[in-house]
PDB file of C-alpha atoms in Angstrom:
ATOM      1  CA  UNK E  25      36.196  19.376  -4.851  1.00 94.00           C
ATOM      2  CA  UNK E  26      32.287  19.786  -5.222  1.00 97.00           C
ATOM      3  CA  UNK E  27      30.378  18.082  -2.409  1.00 97.00           C
ATOM      4  CA  UNK E  28      26.582  18.155  -2.048  1.00 98.00           C
ATOM      5  CA  UNK E  29      25.134  17.553   1.556  1.00 98.00           C
ATOM      6  CA  UNK E  30      21.508  16.296   2.285  1.00 97.00           C
ATOM      7  CA  UNK E  31      20.395  15.477   5.748  1.00 95.00           C
ATOM      8  CA  UNK E  32      17.644  15.358   8.513  1.00 93.00           C
ATOM      9  CA  UNK E  33      17.602  17.200  11.730  1.00 93.00           C
ATOM     10  CA  UNK E  34      19.949  15.826  14.384  1.00 91.00           C
ATOM     11  CA  UNK E  35      20.329  16.140  18.141  1.00 90.00           C
ATOM     12  CA  UNK E  36      22.584  18.399  19.968  1.00 91.00           C
ATOM     13  CA  UNK E  37      24.964  15.517  20.701  1.00 92.00           C
ATOM     14  CA  UNK E  38      25.833  15.059  17.046  1.00 92.00           C
ATOM     15  CA  UNK E  39      26.331  18.896  16.522  1.00 95.00           C
ATOM     16  CA  UNK E  40      29.940  19.047  17.248  1.00 95.00           C
ATOM     17  CA  UNK E  41      30.832  16.322  14.835  1.00 95.00           C
ATOM     18  CA  UNK E  42      28.753  17.938  11.998  1.00 96.00           C
ATOM     19  CA  UNK E  43      30.286  21.368  12.810  1.00 97.00           C
ATOM     20  CA  UNK E  44      33.827  19.668  12.507  1.00 97.00           C
ATOM     21  CA  UNK E  45      32.781  18.234   9.228  1.00 97.00           C
ATOM     22  CA  UNK E  46      31.769  21.764   7.825  1.00 97.00           C
ATOM     23  CA  UNK E  47      34.960  23.240   9.219  1.00 97.00           C
ATOM     24  CA  UNK E  48      36.924  20.594   7.466  1.00 97.00           C
ATOM     25  CA  UNK E  49      35.307  21.308   4.158  1.00 97.00           C
ATOM     26  CA  UNK E  50      35.875  24.866   4.455  1.00 97.00           C
ATOM     27  CA  UNK E  51      39.565  24.425   5.263  1.00 97.00           C
ATOM     28  CA  UNK E  52      39.877  22.245   2.129  1.00 96.00           C
ATOM     29  CA  UNK E  53      38.015  25.007   0.084  1.00 96.00           C
ATOM     30  CA  UNK E  54      35.485  22.596  -0.966  1.00 96.00           C
ATOM     31  CA  UNK E  55      32.480  24.014  -2.956  1.00 97.00           C
ATOM     32  CA  UNK E  56      29.561  22.975  -0.865  1.00 97.00           C
ATOM     33  CA  UNK E  57      25.832  22.773  -1.736  1.00 97.00           C
ATOM     34  CA  UNK E  58      23.358  21.850   0.782  1.00 97.00           C
ATOM     35  CA  UNK E  59      19.616  20.693   0.383  1.00 96.00           C
ATOM     36  CA  UNK E  60      17.162  23.465   1.032  1.00 95.00           C
ATOM     37  CA  UNK E  61      15.415  22.129   4.030  1.00 95.00           C
ATOM     38  CA  UNK E  62      18.684  20.883   5.793  1.00 96.00           C
ATOM     39  CA  UNK E  63      20.144  24.288   5.078  1.00 96.00           C
ATOM     40  CA  UNK E  64      17.154  25.827   6.935  1.00 95.00           C
ATOM     41  CA  UNK E  65      17.966  23.531   9.815  1.00 95.00           C
ATOM     42  CA  UNK E  66      21.647  24.328  10.016  1.00 95.00           C
ATOM     43  CA  UNK E  67      21.163  28.131   9.880  1.00 93.00           C
ATOM     44  CA  UNK E  68      21.572  29.781  13.195  1.00 86.00           C
ATOM     45  CA  UNK E  69      22.815  26.480  14.557  1.00 92.00           C
ATOM     46  CA  UNK E  70      26.192  25.804  12.949  1.00 95.00           C
ATOM     47  CA  UNK E  71      28.815  27.868  10.993  1.00 95.00           C
ATOM     48  CA  UNK E  72      28.568  26.982   7.220  1.00 96.00           C
ATOM     49  CA  UNK E  73      31.509  27.134   4.864  1.00 95.00           C
ATOM     50  CA  UNK E  74      31.930  30.448   2.899  1.00 94.00           C
ATOM     51  CA  UNK E  75      30.090  30.508  -0.362  1.00 94.00           C
ATOM     52  CA  UNK E  76      27.797  27.696   0.545  1.00 96.00           C
ATOM     53  CA  UNK E  77      24.908  27.426  -1.757  1.00 96.00           C
ATOM     54  CA  UNK E  78      21.506  25.410  -1.527  1.00 95.00           C
ATOM     55  CA  UNK E  79      19.675  23.219  -3.982  1.00 96.00           C
ATOM     56  CA  UNK E  80      16.267  21.639  -3.958  1.00 94.00           C
ATOM     57  CA  UNK E  81      14.718  18.563  -5.493  1.00 92.00           C
ATOM     58  CA  UNK E  82      14.805  18.765  -9.410  1.00 89.00           C
ATOM     59  CA  UNK E  83      18.012  20.846  -9.276  1.00 92.00           C
ATOM     60  CA  UNK E  84      20.949  19.160 -11.268  1.00 92.00           C
ATOM     61  CA  UNK E  85      23.748  17.986  -9.198  1.00 95.00           C
ATOM     62  CA  UNK E  86      25.959  17.540 -12.241  1.00 95.00           C
ATOM     63  CA  UNK E  87      29.564  18.092 -11.424  1.00 95.00           C
ATOM     64  CA  UNK E  88      29.356  17.154  -7.849  1.00 97.00           C
ATOM     65  CA  UNK E  89      31.926  14.604  -6.873  1.00 97.00           C
ATOM     66  CA  UNK E  90      30.260  13.289  -3.866  1.00 98.00           C
ATOM     67  CA  UNK E  91      26.994  13.540  -1.888  1.00 98.00           C
ATOM     68  CA  UNK E  92      27.128  13.242   1.959  1.00 98.00           C
ATOM     69  CA  UNK E  93      23.871  11.825   3.469  1.00 97.00           C
ATOM     70  CA  UNK E  94      23.590  12.917   7.100  1.00 96.00           C
ATOM     71  CA  UNK E  95      20.822  11.033   9.005  1.00 94.00           C
ATOM     72  CA  UNK E  96      19.792   7.379   9.002  1.00 91.00           C
ATOM     73  CA  UNK E  97      19.098   4.820   6.367  1.00 92.00           C
ATOM     74  CA  UNK E  98      15.925   6.586   5.404  1.00 93.00           C
ATOM     75  CA  UNK E  99      17.881   9.763   4.610  1.00 94.00           C
ATOM     76  CA  UNK E 100      20.114   7.709   2.507  1.00 95.00           C
ATOM     77  CA  UNK E 101      17.105   6.137   0.530  1.00 96.00           C
ATOM     78  CA  UNK E 102      15.928   9.868  -0.139  1.00 96.00           C
ATOM     79  CA  UNK E 103      19.412  10.913  -1.201  1.00 97.00           C
ATOM     80  CA  UNK E 104      19.397   8.140  -3.894  1.00 97.00           C
ATOM     81  CA  UNK E 105      16.365   9.899  -5.461  1.00 96.00           C
ATOM     82  CA  UNK E 106      18.154  13.319  -5.591  1.00 96.00           C
ATOM     83  CA  UNK E 107      21.198  11.659  -7.317  1.00 96.00           C
ATOM     84  CA  UNK E 108      19.279   9.412  -9.824  1.00 95.00           C
ATOM     85  CA  UNK E 109      20.921   8.447 -13.192  1.00 96.00           C
ATOM     86  CA  UNK E 110      23.938  10.684 -12.424  1.00 97.00           C
ATOM     87  CA  UNK E 111      25.249   7.902 -10.057  1.00 97.00           C
ATOM     88  CA  UNK E 112      27.138  10.344  -7.876  1.00 98.00           C
ATOM     89  CA  UNK E 113      28.937   8.438  -5.076  1.00 98.00           C
ATOM     90  CA  UNK E 114      27.020   8.663  -1.753  1.00 98.00           C
ATOM     91  CA  UNK E 115      28.617   8.546   1.693  1.00 97.00           C
ATOM     92  CA  UNK E 116      26.256   7.791   4.551  1.00 95.00           C
ATOM     93  CA  UNK E 117      26.992   9.384   7.852  1.00 95.00           C
ATOM     94  CA  UNK E 118      24.918   7.986  10.584  1.00 92.00           C
ATOM     95  CA  UNK E 119      23.185  10.196  13.080  1.00 90.00           C
ATOM     96  CA  UNK E 120      19.983   7.981  13.203  1.00 74.00           C
ATOM     97  CA  UNK E 121      19.091   4.727  14.933  1.00 74.00           C
ATOM     98  CA  UNK E 122      20.488   1.587  13.123  1.00 69.00           C
ATOM     99  CA  UNK E 123      22.843   2.839  10.391  1.00 74.00           C
ATOM    100  CA  UNK E 124      22.764  -0.237   8.160  1.00 81.00           C
ATOM    101  CA  UNK E 125      23.322   1.765   4.899  1.00 87.00           C
ATOM    102  CA  UNK E 126      24.721   4.952   6.516  1.00 88.00           C
ATOM    103  CA  UNK E 127      27.826   3.327   8.280  1.00 86.00           C
ATOM    104  CA  UNK E 128      30.052   6.404   9.113  1.00 91.00           C
ATOM    105  CA  UNK E 129      29.588   7.198  12.728  1.00 90.00           C
ATOM    106  CA  UNK E 130      30.185  10.765  13.909  1.00 91.00           C
ATOM    107  CA  UNK E 131      33.590   9.915  15.538  1.00 90.00           C
ATOM    108  CA  UNK E 132      34.810   8.612  11.996  1.00 92.00           C
ATOM    109  CA  UNK E 133      33.622  11.722   9.928  1.00 95.00           C
ATOM    110  CA  UNK E 134      37.169  13.329   9.763  1.00 95.00           C
ATOM    111  CA  UNK E 135      38.697  10.024   8.629  1.00 94.00           C
ATOM    112  CA  UNK E 136      36.031   9.550   6.090  1.00 95.00           C
ATOM    113  CA  UNK E 137      36.491  13.060   4.487  1.00 96.00           C
ATOM    114  CA  UNK E 138      40.204  12.370   4.512  1.00 96.00           C
ATOM    115  CA  UNK E 139      39.678   9.134   2.769  1.00 95.00           C
ATOM    116  CA  UNK E 140      37.481  10.791   0.106  1.00 95.00           C
ATOM    117  CA  UNK E 141      40.349  13.240  -0.706  1.00 95.00           C
ATOM    118  CA  UNK E 142      43.037  10.628  -0.776  1.00 95.00           C
ATOM    119  CA  UNK E 143      40.929   8.002  -2.791  1.00 93.00           C
ATOM    120  CA  UNK E 144      41.162   5.608   0.076  1.00 93.00           C
ATOM    121  CA  UNK E 145      37.640   4.087  -0.407  1.00 93.00           C
ATOM    122  CA  UNK E 146      35.518   1.455  -2.334  1.00 92.00           C
ATOM    123  CA  UNK E 147      32.457   2.033  -4.385  1.00 94.00           C
ATOM    124  CA  UNK E 148      29.651  -0.518  -3.984  1.00 93.00           C
ATOM    125  CA  UNK E 149      27.350  -0.703  -6.917  1.00 96.00           C
ATOM    126  CA  UNK E 150      23.830  -1.188  -5.685  1.00 96.00           C
ATOM    127  CA  UNK E 151      21.068  -2.242  -7.961  1.00 98.00           C
ATOM    128  CA  UNK E 152      17.736  -0.234  -7.953  1.00 98.00           C
ATOM    129  CA  UNK E 153      14.246  -1.365  -8.619  1.00 98.00           C
ATOM    130  CA  UNK E 154      12.030   0.498 -11.231  1.00 97.00           C
ATOM    131  CA  UNK E 155       8.250   0.711 -11.024  1.00 97.00           C
ATOM    132  CA  UNK E 156       6.119   1.505 -14.110  1.00 96.00           C
ATOM    133  CA  UNK E 157       2.456   2.187 -13.706  1.00 94.00           C
ATOM    134  CA  UNK E 158      -0.482   2.893 -15.871  1.00 90.00           C
ATOM    135  CA  UNK E 159      -1.494   5.566 -15.032  1.00 90.00           C
ATOM    136  CA  UNK E 160       1.775   7.162 -13.752  1.00 91.00           C
ATOM    137  CA  UNK E 161       1.967   7.188 -10.076  1.00 91.00           C
ATOM    138  CA  UNK E 162       5.462   8.066  -8.914  1.00 91.00           C
ATOM    139  CA  UNK E 163       6.282  10.261 -11.845  1.00 86.00           C
ATOM    140  CA  UNK E 164      10.130  11.019 -12.162  1.00 83.00           C
ATOM    141  CA  UNK E 165      10.887   9.224  -8.834  1.00 92.00           C
ATOM    142  CA  UNK E 166       9.819   5.732  -9.962  1.00 95.00           C
ATOM    143  CA  UNK E 167      12.893   4.081  -8.658  1.00 97.00           C
ATOM    144  CA  UNK E 168      14.125   2.865  -5.335  1.00 97.00           C
ATOM    145  CA  UNK E 169      17.058   1.260  -3.428  1.00 97.00           C
ATOM    146  CA  UNK E 170      15.217  -1.065  -1.085  1.00 97.00           C
ATOM    147  CA  UNK E 171      11.928  -2.403  -2.243  1.00 97.00           C
ATOM    148  CA  UNK E 172       8.564  -1.978  -3.784  1.00 98.00           C
ATOM    149  CA  UNK E 173       5.450  -2.978  -2.004  1.00 97.00           C
ATOM    150  CA  UNK E 174       1.749  -3.551  -2.756  1.00 96.00           C
ATOM    151  CA  UNK E 175      -0.336  -3.321   0.546  1.00 94.00           C
ATOM    152  CA  UNK E 176      -3.839  -3.212   1.606  1.00 92.00           C
ATOM    153  CA  UNK E 177      -5.142  -0.144   3.160  1.00 86.00           C
ATOM    154  CA  UNK E 178      -5.337   0.027   6.941  1.00 72.00           C
ATOM    155  CA  UNK E 179      -9.089  -0.693   7.306  1.00 71.00           C
ATOM    156  CA  UNK E 180      -9.488  -3.222   4.457  1.00 73.00           C
ATOM    157  CA  UNK E 181      -9.423  -7.004   4.373  1.00 84.00           C
ATOM    158  CA  UNK E 182      -6.585  -8.901   2.752  1.00 89.00           C
ATOM    159  CA  UNK E 183      -5.967  -8.530  -1.056  1.00 92.00           C
ATOM    160  CA  UNK E 184      -5.169 -10.957  -3.694  1.00 94.00           C
ATOM    161  CA  UNK E 185      -1.955 -10.109  -5.774  1.00 95.00           C
ATOM    162  CA  UNK E 186      -1.952 -11.953  -8.921  1.00 96.00           C
ATOM    163  CA  UNK E 187       1.666 -12.092  -9.996  1.00 97.00           C
ATOM    164  CA  UNK E 188       3.433 -12.734 -13.286  1.00 98.00           C
ATOM    165  CA  UNK E 189       7.057 -13.160 -14.355  1.00 98.00           C
ATOM    166  CA  UNK E 190       7.919 -12.194 -17.854  1.00 97.00           C
ATOM    167  CA  UNK E 191       4.027 -12.579 -18.548  1.00 96.00           C
ATOM    168  CA  UNK E 192       3.966 -16.021 -17.213  1.00 97.00           C
ATOM    169  CA  UNK E 193       1.547 -16.710 -14.263  1.00 98.00           C
ATOM    170  CA  UNK E 194       3.425 -17.301 -10.996  1.00 97.00           C
ATOM    171  CA  UNK E 195       0.889 -17.286  -8.148  1.00 96.00           C
ATOM    172  CA  UNK E 196      -2.137 -15.610  -6.472  1.00 96.00           C
ATOM    173  CA  UNK E 197      -1.101 -14.205  -3.127  1.00 96.00           C
ATOM    174  CA  UNK E 198      -3.764 -14.004  -0.574  1.00 95.00           C
ATOM    175  CA  UNK E 199      -2.114 -11.693   1.874  1.00 95.00           C
ATOM    176  CA  UNK E 200      -1.857  -8.171   3.406  1.00 94.00           C
ATOM    177  CA  UNK E 201       0.512  -7.407   0.535  1.00 95.00           C
ATOM    178  CA  UNK E 202       3.543  -8.312  -1.487  1.00 97.00           C
ATOM    179  CA  UNK E 203       7.013  -6.905  -1.375  1.00 98.00           C
ATOM    180  CA  UNK E 204       9.549  -7.039  -4.152  1.00 98.00           C
ATOM    181  CA  UNK E 205      13.146  -6.394  -2.770  1.00 98.00           C
ATOM    182  CA  UNK E 206      16.627  -5.656  -4.128  1.00 98.00           C
ATOM    183  CA  UNK E 207      19.572  -7.342  -2.581  1.00 97.00           C
ATOM    184  CA  UNK E 208      19.998  -4.062  -0.579  1.00 96.00           C
ATOM    185  CA  UNK E 209      16.345  -4.257   0.602  1.00 95.00           C
ATOM    186  CA  UNK E 210      16.816  -7.921   1.559  1.00 95.00           C
ATOM    187  CA  UNK E 211      17.728  -6.589   5.186  1.00 92.00           C
ATOM    188  CA  UNK E 212      14.757  -4.418   5.242  1.00 92.00           C
ATOM    189  CA  UNK E 213      10.974  -5.037   5.073  1.00 93.00           C
ATOM    190  CA  UNK E 214      11.514  -8.272   3.082  1.00 95.00           C
ATOM    191  CA  UNK E 215      13.669  -9.643   6.083  1.00 94.00           C
ATOM    192  CA  UNK E 216      10.678  -9.107   8.484  1.00 93.00           C
ATOM    193  CA  UNK E 217       8.434 -10.981   5.972  1.00 94.00           C
ATOM    194  CA  UNK E 218      10.795 -14.141   6.318  1.00 94.00           C
ATOM    195  CA  UNK E 219      12.864 -13.308   3.270  1.00 95.00           C
ATOM    196  CA  UNK E 220      16.461 -14.343   2.695  1.00 95.00           C
ATOM    197  CA  UNK E 221      19.535 -11.959   3.116  1.00 94.00           C
ATOM    198  CA  UNK E 222      21.259 -11.510  -0.164  1.00 95.00           C
ATOM    199  CA  UNK E 223      24.832 -10.051  -0.809  1.00 94.00           C
ATOM    200  CA  UNK E 224      24.607  -6.682  -2.627  1.00 92.00           C
ATOM    201  CA  UNK E 225      26.279  -8.018  -5.738  1.00 92.00           C
ATOM    202  CA  UNK E 226      23.721 -10.595  -6.220  1.00 94.00           C
ATOM    203  CA  UNK E 227      21.534 -10.052  -9.433  1.00 95.00           C
ATOM    204  CA  UNK E 228      18.253 -10.960  -8.035  1.00 97.00           C
ATOM    205  CA  UNK E 229      14.850  -9.865  -6.614  1.00 98.00           C
ATOM    206  CA  UNK E 230      12.968 -11.232  -3.586  1.00 98.00           C
ATOM    207  CA  UNK E 231       9.212 -11.719  -3.947  1.00 98.00           C
ATOM    208  CA  UNK E 232       8.029 -11.825  -0.309  1.00 97.00           C
ATOM    209  CA  UNK E 233       4.204 -12.138   0.708  1.00 97.00           C
ATOM    210  CA  UNK E 234       3.263  -9.819   3.655  1.00 96.00           C
ATOM    211  CA  UNK E 235       1.145 -12.027   6.211  1.00 94.00           C
ATOM    212  CA  UNK E 236       0.091 -14.699   3.629  1.00 94.00           C
ATOM    213  CA  UNK E 237      -3.123 -16.659   4.331  1.00 93.00           C
ATOM    214  CA  UNK E 238      -1.362 -19.761   2.858  1.00 88.00           C
ATOM    215  CA  UNK E 239       0.954 -21.938   4.922  1.00 86.00           C
ATOM    216  CA  UNK E 240       2.688 -23.154   1.775  1.00 90.00           C
ATOM    217  CA  UNK E 241       3.688 -19.763   0.311  1.00 93.00           C
ATOM    218  CA  UNK E 242       7.225 -18.586   0.924  1.00 94.00           C
ATOM    219  CA  UNK E 243       9.557 -15.978  -0.415  1.00 96.00           C
ATOM    220  CA  UNK E 244      10.901 -16.529  -3.785  1.00 97.00           C
ATOM    221  CA  UNK E 245      14.297 -15.321  -5.382  1.00 98.00           C
ATOM    222  CA  UNK E 246      14.087 -14.464  -9.075  1.00 97.00           C
ATOM    223  CA  UNK E 247      16.516 -12.912 -11.527  1.00 97.00           C
ATOM    224  CA  UNK E 248      16.464  -9.135 -11.616  1.00 97.00           C
ATOM    225  CA  UNK E 249      16.415  -9.494 -15.472  1.00 97.00           C
ATOM    226  CA  UNK E 250      12.800 -10.487 -15.065  1.00 97.00           C
ATOM    227  CA  UNK E 251       9.826  -8.296 -15.290  1.00 98.00           C
ATOM    228  CA  UNK E 252       7.306  -8.865 -12.676  1.00 98.00           C
ATOM    229  CA  UNK E 253       3.723  -7.494 -13.100  1.00 97.00           C
ATOM    230  CA  UNK E 254       0.664  -7.540 -10.880  1.00 96.00           C
ATOM    231  CA  UNK E 255      -3.055  -7.581 -10.888  1.00 94.00           C
ATOM    232  CA  UNK E 256      -4.785  -6.765  -7.634  1.00 92.00           C
ATOM    233  CA  UNK E 257      -8.114  -8.012  -6.281  1.00 90.00           C
ATOM    234  CA  UNK E 258      -9.846  -7.222  -3.029  1.00 84.00           C
ATOM    235  CA  UNK E 259     -13.038  -5.946  -1.373  1.00 84.00           C
ATOM    236  CA  UNK E 260     -11.682  -2.601  -1.248  1.00 82.00           C
ATOM    237  CA  UNK E 261     -11.410  -0.371  -4.482  1.00 81.00           C
ATOM    238  CA  UNK E 262      -8.054   0.875  -3.674  1.00 86.00           C
ATOM    239  CA  UNK E 263      -4.839  -0.187  -2.178  1.00 92.00           C
ATOM    240  CA  UNK E 264      -1.333   1.256  -1.150  1.00 93.00           C
ATOM    241  CA  UNK E 265       1.753   1.157  -3.355  1.00 95.00           C
ATOM    242  CA  UNK E 266       5.164   1.856  -1.435  1.00 96.00           C
ATOM    243  CA  UNK E 267       8.486   2.596  -2.978  1.00 96.00           C
ATOM    244  CA  UNK E 268      11.205   2.704  -0.301  1.00 94.00           C
ATOM    245  CA  UNK E 269       9.806   5.414   2.055  1.00 85.00           C
ATOM    246  CA  UNK E 270       7.308   6.863  -0.295  1.00 92.00           C
ATOM    247  CA  UNK E 271       3.761   5.539  -0.339  1.00 91.00           C
ATOM    248  CA  UNK E 272       0.361   6.692  -1.654  1.00 91.00           C
ATOM    249  CA  UNK E 273      -3.068   5.207  -2.335  1.00 91.00           C
ATOM    250  CA  UNK E 274      -4.217   4.104  -5.812  1.00 91.00           C
ATOM    251  CA  UNK E 275      -7.152   2.672  -7.444  1.00 89.00           C
ATOM    252  CA  UNK E 276      -7.374  -0.965  -8.005  1.00 85.00           C
ATOM    253  CA  UNK E 277      -7.427  -0.484 -11.793  1.00 87.00           C
ATOM    254  CA  UNK E 278      -3.804   0.654 -11.907  1.00 91.00           C
ATOM    255  CA  UNK E 279      -1.466  -1.636 -13.917  1.00 93.00           C
ATOM    256  CA  UNK E 280       1.970  -2.258 -12.236  1.00 95.00           C
ATOM    257  CA  UNK E 281       5.223  -3.679 -13.520  1.00 97.00           C
ATOM    258  CA  UNK E 282       8.594  -3.726 -11.857  1.00 98.00           C
ATOM    259  CA  UNK E 283      12.136  -4.316 -13.325  1.00 98.00           C
ATOM    260  CA  UNK E 284      15.668  -3.478 -12.570  1.00 98.00           C
ATOM    261  CA  UNK E 285      16.637   0.220 -13.177  1.00 98.00           C
ATOM    262  CA  UNK E 286      19.010   0.899 -16.009  1.00 97.00           C
ATOM    263  CA  UNK E 287      21.468   2.794 -13.509  1.00 97.00           C
ATOM    264  CA  UNK E 288      22.736   2.022  -9.982  1.00 97.00           C
ATOM    265  CA  UNK E 289      23.225   3.652  -6.615  1.00 97.00           C
ATOM    266  CA  UNK E 290      26.993   4.101  -5.950  1.00 97.00           C
ATOM    267  CA  UNK E 291      27.782   3.907  -2.118  1.00 96.00           C
ATOM    268  CA  UNK E 292      31.182   4.845  -0.691  1.00 95.00           C
ATOM    269  CA  UNK E 293      32.649   2.388   1.613  1.00 91.00           C
ATOM    270  CA  UNK E 294      35.739   2.812   3.681  1.00 89.00           C
ATOM    271  CA  UNK E 295      38.348   0.089   3.854  1.00 77.00           C
ATOM    272  CA  UNK E 296      37.316  -0.960   7.262  1.00 74.00           C
ATOM    273  CA  UNK E 297      33.501  -1.334   6.512  1.00 77.00           C
ATOM    274  CA  UNK E 298      31.879  -3.943   4.213  1.00 79.00           C
ATOM    275  CA  UNK E 299      28.623  -5.631   3.943  1.00 84.00           C
ATOM    276  CA  UNK E 300      29.627  -8.664   5.981  1.00 83.00           C
ATOM    277  CA  UNK E 301      31.046  -6.654   8.898  1.00 80.00           C
ATOM    278  CA  UNK E 302      27.866  -4.506   8.894  1.00 81.00           C
ATOM    279  CA  UNK E 303      25.842  -7.539   9.042  1.00 83.00           C
ATOM    280  CA  UNK E 304      27.507  -8.960  12.006  1.00 82.00           C
ATOM    281  CA  UNK E 305      27.514  -5.432  13.928  1.00 78.00           C
ATOM    282  CA  UNK E 306      24.160  -4.256  13.062  1.00 78.00           C
ATOM    283  CA  UNK E 307      21.968  -7.296  12.815  1.00 80.00           C
ATOM    284  CA  UNK E 308      24.053  -9.604  15.233  1.00 80.00           C
ATOM    285  CA  UNK E 309      24.589 -11.958  12.289  1.00 79.00           C
ATOM    286  CA  UNK E 310      25.947 -15.258  13.499  1.00 76.00           C
ATOM    287  CA  UNK E 311      26.078 -14.153  17.195  1.00 79.00           C
ATOM    288  CA  UNK E 312      27.202 -17.067  19.197  1.00 78.00           C
ATOM    289  CA  UNK E 313      29.195 -17.275  22.260  1.00 76.00           C
ATOM    290  CA  UNK E 314      31.367 -20.103  20.825  1.00 81.00           C
ATOM    291  CA  UNK E 315      32.610 -17.785  18.037  1.00 78.00           C
ATOM    292  CA  UNK E 316      36.071 -16.216  18.663  1.00 72.00           C
ATOM    293  CA  UNK E 317      35.703 -12.572  19.761  1.00 65.00           C
ATOM    294  CA  UNK E 318      37.949 -11.023  17.351  1.00 56.00           C
ATOM    295  CA  UNK E 319      36.650 -12.455  14.135  1.00 57.00           C
TER     296      UNK E 319
END
């Protein structure tokens, strides 16, 4: 089996579990490829499987059966950009803080690898959001798993985001910004803006204003078959565009449209983990002392 690994630095507490993972892959004679920066971190810390090779962004992962993302949710979001249209299944191993997307804890790594080899897992198809800009801003990495955001610069006053759905005028949002989230992103930035939680299979986007200056403006759910476009006004001549964890300043003249990407992210889920159980365990969804403890 060919397995690629991407990750972020972890603390000493997680090191024995990651070493056990590498030893397990070596014992199974897996062909292991490790991202360049993570390989640099692992060198002189852990024993790597014989024949381990490295790769960098832009290198093809064609032929790889699974990609392991070791870190937190941000690491998994970055991993999606490495996989792209190849749609290689991604297994998220949690060594970070929350672990909403990266659900495999260090003590369950051995069980997870065994499940991969035996086929005892499910694949969750997660829709992606695509951003088209003129001029081009994000280049080949113009897709994301969580959300796209238009935001004011740190020192500027609020902006006005004129928003259109399939060319028809929706609203002008006087706010600090605007978030367009996927169902996966509904538990991220959009949630902090008062947006609803959506199940991963829901074919919708959420349009959520950031700190709106209107009491009658609320988040809106629209079909992900729609094309959402924007025109920006404000006292500043520039503002921020953010796509998941990637952000950069752009001029106010940039034209922006978002739509659903033509391919999905594919997340590996073991049989004991699903979105609803994660919602309860990570976000304390429905926490109530009156509910039965075992449910």
